[in-house]
Amino acid sequence: MKLTELAVGKSGVITSVAGGGMQRRRLLDLGFIPGSRVENVRCSPTGNPTAYLIKGTLIALRREESDMLFVKML
Amino acid sequence: MNALKEVIPSNAEHFTEDSLRINKISDKIVSSIYREAESIADRVVSQEKGKIDWDRRVDDVLTSRWLGYPIMLLLLGVVLWLTITGANYPSQLLAQGLFWGQDRLTEFFIWAGSPGWLHGFLVLGVYRSLAWVISVMLPPMAIFFPLFTLLEDLGYLPRVAFNLDNFFRQAGCHGKQALSMCMGFGCNAAGVISCRIIDSPRERVIAILTNNFVPCNGRFPTLIALAAIFTAGAVSGTYSNLLASAAVLGIILIGIFTTFTISYLLSRTILKGIPSSFALELPPYRKPRVGQIIVRSILDRTLFVLKRAIIVAAPAGGIAWIMANIYIGNASILTHTAGFLDPFAALLGLDGIILMAFILGLPANEIVLPLIIMGYLCTGSMLEMDSLQALKELLVVQHGWTPLTALSVMLFSLLHYPCGTTILTIYKETKSHKWTLLAVLIPLSVACIVCFLLNQTALVLGFG
Amino acid sequence: MIALVGNPNTGKSTIFNTLTGMRQYTGNWPGKTVLQTQGFYRFNNRHYKLVDLPGSYSLLPSSPDEEVARDFICFARPDCTIVVADAACLERNLNLALQVMEITPRVVLCLNLIDEAKRKGISVDILSLSKELGVPVVPTVALNNYGIEDLKKTIAALVEGKLECSPRRIEYDDEVERLVEDIESHINPIIPRSLINFRWLALRIIDGDSKLLEAIRSYLHLEGEILI
Ligand SMILES: Nc1nc2c(ncn2[C@@H]2O[C@H](COP(=O)(O)OP(=O)(O)OP(=O)(O)O)[C@@H](O)[C@H]2O)c(=O)[nH]1
Ligand SMILES: [Mg+2]
């Protein structure tokens, strides 16, 4: 399933990163690599963006980005 | 050396042939490094369990659905209120001190038997505008910036960006624009440079073109002073500061709203495109070093304001005095120019002197209010100008300012064009005449349109 | 010349300010420093030029400020590179440190924000980290000068050649390693070894990032002409 679908408070493991080019590479550099654990910590007052805990840091992604990431629920 | 030029492209082409394969291989490189990092970290880091994660609890409140925005407004409001309340007294003291100094200087010039024009130029021109800049600008700056830095060092700014990102997304621009806007409060030139954190060139240009709508520290004290003057009479003592803060808060919100609107329009017209990728780190809250912040930012701001006062305010004051005292026919250059600008300025709810102050204020916004005062003083009768009360007297009684005039000046100041330094910085950052020109023209037209509509509406409704 | 690099918001500018006594902009959000800044400090009768760089997550830049950092690390060849890392999230910071170590061997890992890590109950074994990485590791708290003296000493030792680094080399899988070897043998006859790290160059060619390759090409061309 997409990372976007991960509910607030739930964790998952990244299975793959879609897309290409710089956008994809940026996500990888931020630590969103297959096999890493990710937790949906909170979403902003309007519901987008969402902050994810990845490798010890809170990183906010817009829906466009979290749609590129696929996760397996834990 | 030619062979050298060849080897890289040839190899690169060779390997890019199959882009999917490249993707896979470079993936492998990235994840190998991360895996290595992970395994090293695993071996050397130990985590003690059972600590309460305070950051999360704080974030639960600061970015919550219902409280997120009200808290942002409240914090800004409190900062403004503290600034306005706290600046009152030191402003008064500074003004009294500096104008006492003016009298002593005048006595000295008379004693020395120096010619009138020298006294006029140096004391009534240079010294007086310096004194105004310092007494109006310094106290609010010395209070606002420590407070702002406090919030910044705590880690609140990224939360603001997080809360506001959706609006930026809908306007077709980058959430980090919120951060460059925060920098703009300090100085628009710094705000423009900080737009470099935005990845996509399109969104960066939008952020640069709209940074001006955040009142920088040259305009901010003008807003505060005008708000303080015109709310003071409206309600009694304690509440007047609250009302003044609300007025400044409102002006800032209008600036933010304008930013969204213009960004939206830009990204639908000349800067068309879809929002690029967005990833914002929300760092943990950190304990700020309060003492250090207060001492440093007061010192820094004081030095900054003093420097600006000497570099731009002093010469501008001199020029203004000369303009007011060189006569062509039976009126001074100043009166001629003001008279020439008057009809147009009236449409915007301003007058010739105000408009001229804005034009002469191009090098630095902090001299606008002093120039207005100088303009009035040079044309009208002399007043003992040592307090905001006296200023009110000058503006309202002698030159017929209404609250509507004050509002028009505040809006024009908020919206008009960036100062000279910022324009230069915009050129350096965009390396384009076109964007630099637009960075001046867009705010200028917005300012004119807003003031025009405001005043014509007021006229129709019978105010003003 | 010493360069300060690291992830955003790890305290590079704070360290820069402490060392040089200057007043670079600091604050708790990522992306304050967007231009490179120089400063100087003296230690043991030697002058050191220190360069503060914008923070970056990796050596593949996505914004103009990160490009500044990348270009400096890749092409300015500082005598010593200080990687400032946040002790509270070491793994993410090591990712950049390892990438920097692929380019240059003379690296000091400055483990900053030790106080924050302690507050969160995180402790790092400095000695074994230093052994694992093959470069000196200095724990610091930039806000209260803890470890700054140590940092200066380590930098001095490294610059004077009293301290040898043997940075850990990342081994990739066979396919990548074979490609690297192949490309290295291509580069070898054309470019002098002193100019650029071959292994790194080969890896970037495999990566195929056209913007970076463009930058490398113009750099090599320029430097090459000067050398020949
Ligand atoms: N508690 C604590 N705070 C620190 C320490 N070092 C830096 N800080 C704080 O961390 C924040 C970030 O520091 P900076 O020096 O601005 O970070 P930077 O690495 O230059 O950040 P960028 O330029 O944005 O990449 C500031 O608020 C500092 O006061 C430390 O050792 N301990
Ligand atoms: Mg910095």
PDB file of N, CA and C in Angstrom, chain B residues 1 4 7 9 11-12 15 22 25-26 28-29 32-34 36-38 43-48 51 152-155 157-158 183 193 196-197 199 204 281 283-286 289 296 300, chain C residues 9 23 25 27-29 31 34-35 57 62-65 90-91 95 113 119-125 128-129 132 143 168 172-173 175 179 183 190-191 205-207 213 217 220-221 228:
ATOM      1  N   MET B   1      44.343  16.522 -23.149  1.00  0.00           N
ATOM      2  CA  MET B   1      43.201  17.092 -22.414  1.00  0.00           C
ATOM      3  C   MET B   1      41.884  16.898 -23.163  1.00  0.00           C
ATOM      4  N   LEU B   4      40.354  13.785 -22.248  1.00  0.00           N
ATOM      5  CA  LEU B   4      39.730  13.878 -20.932  1.00  0.00           C
ATOM      6  C   LEU B   4      38.275  14.319 -21.060  1.00  0.00           C
ATOM      7  N   VAL B   7      36.153  11.294 -22.202  1.00  0.00           N
ATOM      8  CA  VAL B   7      35.923  10.060 -21.457  1.00  0.00           C
ATOM      9  C   VAL B   7      34.636  10.106 -20.646  1.00  0.00           C
ATOM     10  N   PRO B   9      31.733  12.045 -20.899  1.00  0.00           N
ATOM     11  CA  PRO B   9      30.464  11.908 -21.605  1.00  0.00           C
ATOM     12  C   PRO B   9      30.296  10.533 -22.225  1.00  0.00           C
ATOM     13  N   ASN B  11      31.434   7.672 -21.393  1.00  0.00           N
ATOM     14  CA  ASN B  11      31.065   6.659 -20.422  1.00  0.00           C
ATOM     15  C   ASN B  11      29.656   6.872 -19.907  1.00  0.00           C
ATOM     16  N   ALA B  12      29.361   8.137 -19.646  1.00  0.00           N
ATOM     17  CA  ALA B  12      28.040   8.434 -19.106  1.00  0.00           C
ATOM     18  C   ALA B  12      26.959   7.990 -20.080  1.00  0.00           C
ATOM     19  N   PHE B  15      26.430   4.361 -20.157  1.00  0.00           N
ATOM     20  CA  PHE B  15      25.673   3.777 -19.049  1.00  0.00           C
ATOM     21  C   PHE B  15      24.252   4.289 -18.949  1.00  0.00           C
ATOM     22  N   ILE B  22      20.309   1.927 -14.851  1.00  0.00           N
ATOM     23  CA  ILE B  22      20.985   2.981 -14.094  1.00  0.00           C
ATOM     24  C   ILE B  22      20.279   3.201 -12.775  1.00  0.00           C
ATOM     25  N   ILE B  25      21.152   0.501 -10.475  1.00  0.00           N
ATOM     26  CA  ILE B  25      22.520   0.522  -9.963  1.00  0.00           C
ATOM     27  C   ILE B  25      22.723   1.680  -9.002  1.00  0.00           C
ATOM     28  N   SER B  26      22.207   2.872  -9.367  1.00  0.00           N
ATOM     29  CA  SER B  26      22.450   3.983  -8.454  1.00  0.00           C
ATOM     30  C   SER B  26      21.659   3.790  -7.167  1.00  0.00           C
ATOM     31  N   LYS B  28      21.374   0.946  -5.811  1.00  0.00           N
ATOM     32  CA  LYS B  28      22.241   0.037  -5.060  1.00  0.00           C
ATOM     33  C   LYS B  28      23.304   0.846  -4.322  1.00  0.00           C
ATOM     34  N   ILE B  29      23.851   1.840  -5.018  1.00  0.00           N
ATOM     35  CA  ILE B  29      24.897   2.643  -4.382  1.00  0.00           C
ATOM     36  C   ILE B  29      24.329   3.375  -3.179  1.00  0.00           C
ATOM     37  N   SER B  32      23.485   0.920  -0.386  1.00  0.00           N
ATOM     38  CA  SER B  32      24.677   0.336   0.254  1.00  0.00           C
ATOM     39  C   SER B  32      25.219   1.278   1.307  1.00  0.00           C
ATOM     40  N   ILE B  33      25.273   2.570   0.952  1.00  0.00           N
ATOM     41  CA  ILE B  33      25.812   3.532   1.910  1.00  0.00           C
ATOM     42  C   ILE B  33      24.922   3.598   3.138  1.00  0.00           C
ATOM     43  N   TYR B  34      23.617   3.652   2.885  1.00  0.00           N
ATOM     44  CA  TYR B  34      22.713   3.730   4.032  1.00  0.00           C
ATOM     45  C   TYR B  34      22.798   2.480   4.898  1.00  0.00           C
ATOM     46  N   GLU B  36      25.348   0.594   5.311  1.00  0.00           N
ATOM     47  CA  GLU B  36      26.594   0.697   6.067  1.00  0.00           C
ATOM     48  C   GLU B  36      26.387   1.622   7.277  1.00  0.00           C
ATOM     49  N   ALA B  37      25.762   2.762   7.010  1.00  0.00           N
ATOM     50  CA  ALA B  37      25.507   3.723   8.091  1.00  0.00           C
ATOM     51  C   ALA B  37      24.668   3.074   9.182  1.00  0.00           C
ATOM     52  N   GLU B  38      23.678   2.327   8.746  1.00  0.00           N
ATOM     53  CA  GLU B  38      22.791   1.685   9.701  1.00  0.00           C
ATOM     54  C   GLU B  38      23.548   0.691  10.568  1.00  0.00           C
ATOM     55  N   ARG B  43      25.887  -0.566  15.934  1.00  0.00           N
ATOM     56  CA  ARG B  43      26.938  -1.059  16.822  1.00  0.00           C
ATOM     57  C   ARG B  43      27.365  -0.039  17.872  1.00  0.00           C
ATOM     58  N   VAL B  44      27.268   1.241  17.554  1.00  0.00           N
ATOM     59  CA  VAL B  44      27.825   2.217  18.495  1.00  0.00           C
ATOM     60  C   VAL B  44      26.788   3.013  19.295  1.00  0.00           C
ATOM     61  N   VAL B  45      25.531   2.984  18.860  1.00  0.00           N
ATOM     62  CA  VAL B  45      24.531   3.785  19.561  1.00  0.00           C
ATOM     63  C   VAL B  45      23.722   2.923  20.511  1.00  0.00           C
ATOM     64  N   SER B  46      23.516   3.433  21.717  1.00  0.00           N
ATOM     65  CA  SER B  46      22.602   2.729  22.597  1.00  0.00           C
ATOM     66  C   SER B  46      21.517   3.677  23.050  1.00  0.00           C
ATOM     67  N   GLN B  47      20.317   3.180  23.005  1.00  0.00           N
ATOM     68  CA  GLN B  47      19.148   4.020  23.318  1.00  0.00           C
ATOM     69  C   GLN B  47      18.536   3.537  24.618  1.00  0.00           C
ATOM     70  N   GLU B  48      18.399   4.479  25.522  1.00  0.00           N
ATOM     71  CA  GLU B  48      17.764   4.190  26.790  1.00  0.00           C
ATOM     72  C   GLU B  48      16.261   4.263  26.570  1.00  0.00           C
ATOM     73  N   LYS B  51      11.872   7.045  27.867  1.00  0.00           N
ATOM     74  CA  LYS B  51      11.867   8.507  28.026  1.00  0.00           C
ATOM     75  C   LYS B  51      10.584   9.062  27.431  1.00  0.00           C
ATOM     76  N   GLU B 152      12.420  31.230  17.236  1.00  0.00           N
ATOM     77  CA  GLU B 152      13.212  30.585  16.201  1.00  0.00           C
ATOM     78  C   GLU B 152      14.112  29.509  16.794  1.00  0.00           C
ATOM     79  N   ASP B 153      14.788  29.839  17.896  1.00  0.00           N
ATOM     80  CA  ASP B 153      15.709  28.873  18.494  1.00  0.00           C
ATOM     81  C   ASP B 153      14.973  27.722  19.161  1.00  0.00           C
ATOM     82  N   LEU B 154      13.740  27.981  19.595  1.00  0.00           N
ATOM     83  CA  LEU B 154      12.941  26.891  20.139  1.00  0.00           C
ATOM     84  C   LEU B 154      12.639  25.860  19.061  1.00  0.00           C
ATOM     85  N   GLY B 155      12.490  26.310  17.829  1.00  0.00           N
ATOM     86  CA  GLY B 155      12.169  25.399  16.735  1.00  0.00           C
ATOM     87  C   GLY B 155      10.743  25.574  16.253  1.00  0.00           C
ATOM     88  N   LEU B 157       9.607  27.848  13.980  1.00  0.00           N
ATOM     89  CA  LEU B 157       9.455  28.239  12.583  1.00  0.00           C
ATOM     90  C   LEU B 157       9.081  27.092  11.636  1.00  0.00           C
ATOM     91  N   PRO B 158       9.775  25.949  11.721  1.00  0.00           N
ATOM     92  CA  PRO B 158       9.387  24.855  10.824  1.00  0.00           C
ATOM     93  C   PRO B 158       7.949  24.405  11.046  1.00  0.00           C
ATOM     94  N   MET B 183      12.342  35.012   7.377  1.00  0.00           N
ATOM     95  CA  MET B 183      13.593  35.750   7.264  1.00  0.00           C
ATOM     96  C   MET B 183      13.316  37.185   6.810  1.00  0.00           C
ATOM     97  N   ILE B 193      17.616  36.072  -0.286  1.00  0.00           N
ATOM     98  CA  ILE B 193      18.735  35.131  -0.374  1.00  0.00           C
ATOM     99  C   ILE B 193      18.328  33.770   0.174  1.00  0.00           C
ATOM    100  N   ARG B 196      17.008  30.426  -1.522  1.00  0.00           N
ATOM    101  CA  ARG B 196      17.822  29.362  -2.118  1.00  0.00           C
ATOM    102  C   ARG B 196      17.505  27.982  -1.571  1.00  0.00           C
ATOM    103  N   ILE B 197      16.852  27.930  -0.412  1.00  0.00           N
ATOM    104  CA  ILE B 197      16.515  26.597   0.106  1.00  0.00           C
ATOM    105  C   ILE B 197      15.397  25.957  -0.701  1.00  0.00           C
ATOM    106  N   ASP B 199      13.955  24.264  -3.896  1.00  0.00           N
ATOM    107  CA  ASP B 199      14.602  23.518  -4.971  1.00  0.00           C
ATOM    108  C   ASP B 199      14.232  24.030  -6.359  1.00  0.00           C
ATOM    109  N   ARG B 204      11.061  29.230  -6.586  1.00  0.00           N
ATOM    110  CA  ARG B 204      11.998  30.154  -5.968  1.00  0.00           C
ATOM    111  C   ARG B 204      11.730  31.582  -6.435  1.00  0.00           C
ATOM    112  N   GLU B 281      12.200  19.118   7.055  1.00  0.00           N
ATOM    113  CA  GLU B 281      12.570  18.481   8.311  1.00  0.00           C
ATOM    114  C   GLU B 281      11.985  19.291   9.468  1.00  0.00           C
ATOM    115  N   PRO B 283      12.777  19.827  13.052  1.00  0.00           N
ATOM    116  CA  PRO B 283      13.795  19.481  14.041  1.00  0.00           C
ATOM    117  C   PRO B 283      13.192  19.423  15.440  1.00  0.00           C
ATOM    118  N   PRO B 284      13.849  18.722  16.346  1.00  0.00           N
ATOM    119  CA  PRO B 284      13.358  18.685  17.719  1.00  0.00           C
ATOM    120  C   PRO B 284      13.415  20.076  18.342  1.00  0.00           C
ATOM    121  N   TYR B 285      12.557  20.299  19.319  1.00  0.00           N
ATOM    122  CA  TYR B 285      12.617  21.569  20.036  1.00  0.00           C
ATOM    123  C   TYR B 285      13.902  21.616  20.834  1.00  0.00           C
ATOM    124  N   ARG B 286      14.517  22.765  20.888  1.00  0.00           N
ATOM    125  CA  ARG B 286      15.732  22.913  21.684  1.00  0.00           C
ATOM    126  C   ARG B 286      15.568  24.069  22.641  1.00  0.00           C
ATOM    127  N   ARG B 289      19.078  29.707  24.611  1.00  0.00           N
ATOM    128  CA  ARG B 289      19.838  30.360  25.686  1.00  0.00           C
ATOM    129  C   ARG B 289      19.318  31.778  25.835  1.00  0.00           C
ATOM    130  N   ARG B 296      22.610  39.441  22.827  1.00  0.00           N
ATOM    131  CA  ARG B 296      23.129  39.503  21.462  1.00  0.00           C
ATOM    132  C   ARG B 296      22.199  40.257  20.532  1.00  0.00           C
ATOM    133  N   ASP B 300      23.018  43.475  18.543  1.00  0.00           N
ATOM    134  CA  ASP B 300      23.062  43.400  17.088  1.00  0.00           C
ATOM    135  C   ASP B 300      22.105  44.392  16.450  1.00  0.00           C
TER     136      ASP B 300
ATOM    137  N   ASN C   9      21.002  21.856  10.079  1.00  0.00           N
ATOM    138  CA  ASN C   9      20.632  22.060  11.475  1.00  0.00           C
ATOM    139  C   ASN C   9      21.407  21.210  12.493  1.00  0.00           C
ATOM    140  N   ARG C  23      29.717  36.040  13.639  1.00  0.00           N
ATOM    141  CA  ARG C  23      28.300  35.985  13.995  1.00  0.00           C
ATOM    142  C   ARG C  23      27.479  35.522  12.804  1.00  0.00           C
ATOM    143  N   TYR C  25      24.456  33.492  10.998  1.00  0.00           N
ATOM    144  CA  TYR C  25      23.075  33.297  11.395  1.00  0.00           C
ATOM    145  C   TYR C  25      22.835  31.868  11.880  1.00  0.00           C
ATOM    146  N   GLY C  27      19.958  29.252  14.215  1.00  0.00           N
ATOM    147  CA  GLY C  27      18.567  29.162  14.644  1.00  0.00           C
ATOM    148  C   GLY C  27      18.110  27.737  14.456  1.00  0.00           C
ATOM    149  N   ASN C  28      17.010  27.377  15.117  1.00  0.00           N
ATOM    150  CA  ASN C  28      16.630  25.968  15.079  1.00  0.00           C
ATOM    151  C   ASN C  28      15.685  25.643  13.933  1.00  0.00           C
ATOM    152  N   TRP C  29      16.173  25.721  12.732  1.00  0.00           N
ATOM    153  CA  TRP C  29      15.446  25.202  11.573  1.00  0.00           C
ATOM    154  C   TRP C  29      16.437  24.949  10.457  1.00  0.00           C
ATOM    155  N   GLY C  31      18.315  25.000   7.028  1.00  0.00           N
ATOM    156  CA  GLY C  31      18.419  25.838   5.836  1.00  0.00           C
ATOM    157  C   GLY C  31      18.699  27.302   6.103  1.00  0.00           C
ATOM    158  N   VAL C  34      22.882  29.667   3.515  1.00  0.00           N
ATOM    159  CA  VAL C  34      22.688  29.342   2.110  1.00  0.00           C
ATOM    160  C   VAL C  34      23.888  29.725   1.248  1.00  0.00           C
ATOM    161  N   LEU C  35      24.844  30.428   1.851  1.00  0.00           N
ATOM    162  CA  LEU C  35      26.045  30.810   1.113  1.00  0.00           C
ATOM    163  C   LEU C  35      27.250  30.323   1.892  1.00  0.00           C
ATOM    164  N   TYR C  57      21.759  16.954   2.736  1.00  0.00           N
ATOM    165  CA  TYR C  57      21.478  15.573   3.109  1.00  0.00           C
ATOM    166  C   TYR C  57      22.381  14.593   2.391  1.00  0.00           C
ATOM    167  N   SER C  62      19.823  19.170  -4.463  1.00  0.00           N
ATOM    168  CA  SER C  62      18.559  19.397  -5.144  1.00  0.00           C
ATOM    169  C   SER C  62      18.207  20.871  -5.137  1.00  0.00           C
ATOM    170  N   SER C  63      18.887  21.655  -4.332  1.00  0.00           N
ATOM    171  CA  SER C  63      18.595  23.085  -4.340  1.00  0.00           C
ATOM    172  C   SER C  63      19.906  23.861  -4.421  1.00  0.00           C
ATOM    173  N   PRO C  64      19.822  25.141  -4.798  1.00  0.00           N
ATOM    174  CA  PRO C  64      21.049  25.920  -5.009  1.00  0.00           C
ATOM    175  C   PRO C  64      21.959  25.954  -3.783  1.00  0.00           C
ATOM    176  N   ASP C  65      21.375  25.961  -2.573  1.00  0.00           N
ATOM    177  CA  ASP C  65      22.246  26.035  -1.397  1.00  0.00           C
ATOM    178  C   ASP C  65      23.037  24.746  -1.221  1.00  0.00           C
ATOM    179  N   LEU C  90      22.366   9.558  14.537  1.00  0.00           N
ATOM    180  CA  LEU C  90      23.664   9.269  13.946  1.00  0.00           C
ATOM    181  C   LEU C  90      23.549   8.633  12.564  1.00  0.00           C
ATOM    182  N   GLU C  91      22.621   7.708  12.417  1.00  0.00           N
ATOM    183  CA  GLU C  91      22.558   6.942  11.173  1.00  0.00           C
ATOM    184  C   GLU C  91      22.407   7.851   9.953  1.00  0.00           C
ATOM    185  N   ASN C  95      25.329   8.735   6.851  1.00  0.00           N
ATOM    186  CA  ASN C  95      25.123   8.604   5.416  1.00  0.00           C
ATOM    187  C   ASN C  95      25.928   9.660   4.666  1.00  0.00           C
ATOM    188  N   LEU C 113      25.853  18.237  19.503  1.00  0.00           N
ATOM    189  CA  LEU C 113      24.556  18.078  20.155  1.00  0.00           C
ATOM    190  C   LEU C 113      24.527  16.881  21.103  1.00  0.00           C
ATOM    191  N   ARG C 119      19.850  13.944  26.618  1.00  0.00           N
ATOM    192  CA  ARG C 119      18.510  14.236  27.104  1.00  0.00           C
ATOM    193  C   ARG C 119      17.502  13.216  26.584  1.00  0.00           C
ATOM    194  N   LYS C 120      17.759  12.747  25.372  1.00  0.00           N
ATOM    195  CA  LYS C 120      16.840  11.774  24.793  1.00  0.00           C
ATOM    196  C   LYS C 120      17.224  10.342  25.152  1.00  0.00           C
ATOM    197  N   GLY C 121      18.277  10.190  25.997  1.00  0.00           N
ATOM    198  CA  GLY C 121      18.684   8.857  26.407  1.00  0.00           C
ATOM    199  C   GLY C 121      19.485   8.114  25.353  1.00  0.00           C
ATOM    200  N   ILE C 122      20.123   8.862  24.467  1.00  0.00           N
ATOM    201  CA  ILE C 122      20.933   8.213  23.432  1.00  0.00           C
ATOM    202  C   ILE C 122      22.402   8.410  23.763  1.00  0.00           C
ATOM    203  N   SER C 123      23.177   7.317  23.766  1.00  0.00           N
ATOM    204  CA  SER C 123      24.612   7.502  23.959  1.00  0.00           C
ATOM    205  C   SER C 123      25.372   6.811  22.837  1.00  0.00           C
ATOM    206  N   VAL C 124      26.494   7.413  22.477  1.00  0.00           N
ATOM    207  CA  VAL C 124      27.273   6.895  21.362  1.00  0.00           C
ATOM    208  C   VAL C 124      28.648   6.499  21.873  1.00  0.00           C
ATOM    209  N   ASP C 125      29.090   5.316  21.481  1.00  0.00           N
ATOM    210  CA  ASP C 125      30.415   4.844  21.858  1.00  0.00           C
ATOM    211  C   ASP C 125      31.437   5.485  20.910  1.00  0.00           C
ATOM    212  N   SER C 128      34.593   3.240  19.554  1.00  0.00           N
ATOM    213  CA  SER C 128      34.359   2.237  18.520  1.00  0.00           C
ATOM    214  C   SER C 128      33.829   2.890  17.239  1.00  0.00           C
ATOM    215  N   LEU C 129      33.135   4.023  17.373  1.00  0.00           N
ATOM    216  CA  LEU C 129      32.696   4.721  16.159  1.00  0.00           C
ATOM    217  C   LEU C 129      33.913   5.174  15.359  1.00  0.00           C
ATOM    218  N   GLU C 132      35.400   2.165  13.723  1.00  0.00           N
ATOM    219  CA  GLU C 132      34.585   1.705  12.594  1.00  0.00           C
ATOM    220  C   GLU C 132      34.811   2.586  11.366  1.00  0.00           C
ATOM    221  N   LEU C 143      27.255  24.768  21.993  1.00  0.00           N
ATOM    222  CA  LEU C 143      26.708  25.891  22.740  1.00  0.00           C
ATOM    223  C   LEU C 143      27.547  26.256  23.951  1.00  0.00           C
ATOM    224  N   ARG C 168      36.993   4.207   6.273  1.00  0.00           N
ATOM    225  CA  ARG C 168      36.354   2.971   5.866  1.00  0.00           C
ATOM    226  C   ARG C 168      35.859   3.138   4.432  1.00  0.00           C
ATOM    227  N   TYR C 172      30.753  -2.100  -2.540  1.00  0.00           N
ATOM    228  CA  TYR C 172      29.462  -2.305  -3.173  1.00  0.00           C
ATOM    229  C   TYR C 172      29.386  -3.742  -3.655  1.00  0.00           C
ATOM    230  N   ASP C 173      28.274  -4.117  -4.241  1.00  0.00           N
ATOM    231  CA  ASP C 173      28.198  -5.515  -4.701  1.00  0.00           C
ATOM    232  C   ASP C 173      29.023  -5.705  -5.973  1.00  0.00           C
ATOM    233  N   GLU C 175      28.634  -6.359  -9.089  1.00  0.00           N
ATOM    234  CA  GLU C 175      28.344  -5.698 -10.357  1.00  0.00           C
ATOM    235  C   GLU C 175      28.902  -4.269 -10.349  1.00  0.00           C
ATOM    236  N   LEU C 179      32.150  -2.591 -12.459  1.00  0.00           N
ATOM    237  CA  LEU C 179      32.008  -1.382 -13.270  1.00  0.00           C
ATOM    238  C   LEU C 179      33.025  -0.324 -12.848  1.00  0.00           C
ATOM    239  N   ILE C 183      35.829   1.367 -15.248  1.00  0.00           N
ATOM    240  CA  ILE C 183      35.894   2.801 -15.536  1.00  0.00           C
ATOM    241  C   ILE C 183      37.216   3.387 -15.043  1.00  0.00           C
ATOM    242  N   ILE C 190      44.231   9.098 -18.597  1.00  0.00           N
ATOM    243  CA  ILE C 190      43.888  10.442 -19.060  1.00  0.00           C
ATOM    244  C   ILE C 190      44.023  11.518 -17.988  1.00  0.00           C
ATOM    245  N   ILE C 191      43.641  11.176 -16.775  1.00  0.00           N
ATOM    246  CA  ILE C 191      43.594  12.202 -15.739  1.00  0.00           C
ATOM    247  C   ILE C 191      44.654  11.905 -14.683  1.00  0.00           C
ATOM    248  N   ILE C 205      30.146   8.435 -12.330  1.00  0.00           N
ATOM    249  CA  ILE C 205      29.845   8.161 -13.734  1.00  0.00           C
ATOM    250  C   ILE C 205      28.775   7.074 -13.815  1.00  0.00           C
ATOM    251  N   ILE C 206      28.907   6.074 -12.943  1.00  0.00           N
ATOM    252  CA  ILE C 206      27.884   5.022 -12.924  1.00  0.00           C
ATOM    253  C   ILE C 206      26.541   5.612 -12.525  1.00  0.00           C
ATOM    254  N   ASP C 207      26.568   6.463 -11.527  1.00  0.00           N
ATOM    255  CA  ASP C 207      25.349   7.126 -11.066  1.00  0.00           C
ATOM    256  C   ASP C 207      24.651   7.841 -12.206  1.00  0.00           C
ATOM    257  N   LEU C 213      28.033  15.370 -13.450  1.00  0.00           N
ATOM    258  CA  LEU C 213      29.066  15.050 -14.437  1.00  0.00           C
ATOM    259  C   LEU C 213      29.494  16.311 -15.183  1.00  0.00           C
ATOM    260  N   ARG C 217      33.189  17.683 -15.224  1.00  0.00           N
ATOM    261  CA  ARG C 217      33.897  17.865 -16.478  1.00  0.00           C
ATOM    262  C   ARG C 217      34.514  19.265 -16.561  1.00  0.00           C
ATOM    263  N   LEU C 220      37.467  19.420 -14.127  1.00  0.00           N
ATOM    264  CA  LEU C 220      38.661  18.705 -14.585  1.00  0.00           C
ATOM    265  C   LEU C 220      39.332  19.475 -15.709  1.00  0.00           C
ATOM    266  N   HIS C 221      38.502  20.015 -16.587  1.00  0.00           N
ATOM    267  CA  HIS C 221      39.029  20.742 -17.712  1.00  0.00           C
ATOM    268  C   HIS C 221      39.859  21.931 -17.240  1.00  0.00           C
ATOM    269  N   ILE C 228      48.791  21.287 -16.638  1.00  0.00           N
ATOM    270  CA  ILE C 228      49.625  20.894 -17.777  1.00  0.00           C
ATOM    271  C   ILE C 228      50.391  22.083 -18.337  1.00  0.00           C
TER     272      ILE C 228
END
